[in-house]
Amino acid sequence: MGVDNSFRLDDFRKNLRVEVVRLTEDDIEFDLIGIDASLANAFRRILIAELPTMAIEKVLIANNTSVIQDEVLAHRLGLIPLQVDPRLFEYISENDIPNEKNTIVFKLHARCEKGGPRSTVKSDELKWLPNGSEFLLATENSASNTASKQKTYTSFSSSQDSLPEFSNNPIAPKYPDIIIAKLGPGQEIELEAHAVKGMGKTHAKWSPVATAWYRMLPEVVLLQEVKGVKAEELVNKCPVKVFDIEDIGKGGKRANVARPRSCTLCRECIRGDEWEKFVALRRVKDHFIFTVESTGALPPEVLFTEAVKILEDKCERVITELS
């Protein structure tokens, strides 16, 4: 078919380029040039499913008289993005005791007074407890031994806000205006939420990206010159304004491809009246436009860097096993 799909490491090193097109606090758009589609898809899958984050996993509900069921409320809390670096925490297993290195504790206590208007409970009412849980264990008999320290659902040996990473940057939800519930007069919610480290392949709440996707760079080619009225018609046919008009002197006009990157391959420019003789739509097979939108735990450029490290570790493990 005239396509060379062979892989040469020297050519890969020479042709590989990463060009950042747009970078904001929450999203990044960059070009990956000189790679195969399988590699681009590997980065996408790692970003979605294999980069760890912190998310609420356990919810201890002391009181919930709202119309939202306990399990639905817990699910909503789990999907709230937390602004905290997951690299500062450890994974927790079923046999581990929740401590300051593997668990983050929040409390929520909201009440709508009788006779007042309905109130909205938002994510900014989740308050970080740097000293761990304040709820006593259900099996604890506080009357039996008041002298000893009563046990809670966590075992923190030190306060998390004493760590330099959190002293000036307290842990909180990334977005303060996420609606958790709405309370009517007399209704109340009191709970503790425990966040732990996990990956998106376990549950989507641990995915660090709202979206991570790519597309091949469109290639729009004019097979012959398009002039005069036909040039204006071509410009008007494209809904995303890929084409433009240039003046060629003596009142003449000619269409040119001004913004090929904006092309969505909708094929409007080649519909009807033999337009396929004038315009060809293609894709550059080794040029990928990548877009990553972070949920807030880590900046998008850091997420991609971490994805590269994970792919590198996978390759090293394969080489070790083969050798």
mmCIF file of C-alpha atoms in Angstrom, residues 51 57 75 105 121 125 152 175 178 194 217 240 244 250 258 286 297:
data_model
loop_
_atom_site.group_PDB
_atom_site.id
_atom_site.type_symbol
_atom_site.label_atom_id
_atom_site.label_comp_id
_atom_site.label_asym_id
_atom_site.label_seq_id
_atom_site.Cartn_x
_atom_site.Cartn_y
_atom_site.Cartn_z
ATOM 1 C CA LEU A 51 -2.205 7.724 37.255
ATOM 2 C CA GLU A 57 -13.646 6.147 49.477
ATOM 3 C CA HIS A 75 -21.166 8.391 45.657
ATOM 4 C CA VAL A 105 -10.252 13.015 56.564
ATOM 5 C CA VAL A 121 -24.771 22.196 50.714
ATOM 6 C CA GLU A 125 -18.409 22.888 53.491
ATOM 7 C CA THR A 152 -11.306 6.811 66.451
ATOM 8 C CA TYR A 175 -13.881 23.500 43.236
ATOM 9 C CA ILE A 178 -20.026 21.698 43.638
ATOM 10 C CA HIS A 194 -12.079 9.468 54.271
ATOM 11 C CA LEU A 217 -3.430 16.404 12.381
ATOM 12 C CA VAL A 240 -14.805 26.219 10.718
ATOM 13 C CA ASP A 244 -9.184 31.947 3.163
ATOM 14 C CA LYS A 250 -5.891 42.612 -11.057
ATOM 15 C CA ALA A 258 -5.155 29.060 6.019
ATOM 16 C CA ASP A 286 2.486 10.387 12.837
ATOM 17 C CA ALA A 297 -4.979 17.268 41.655
#
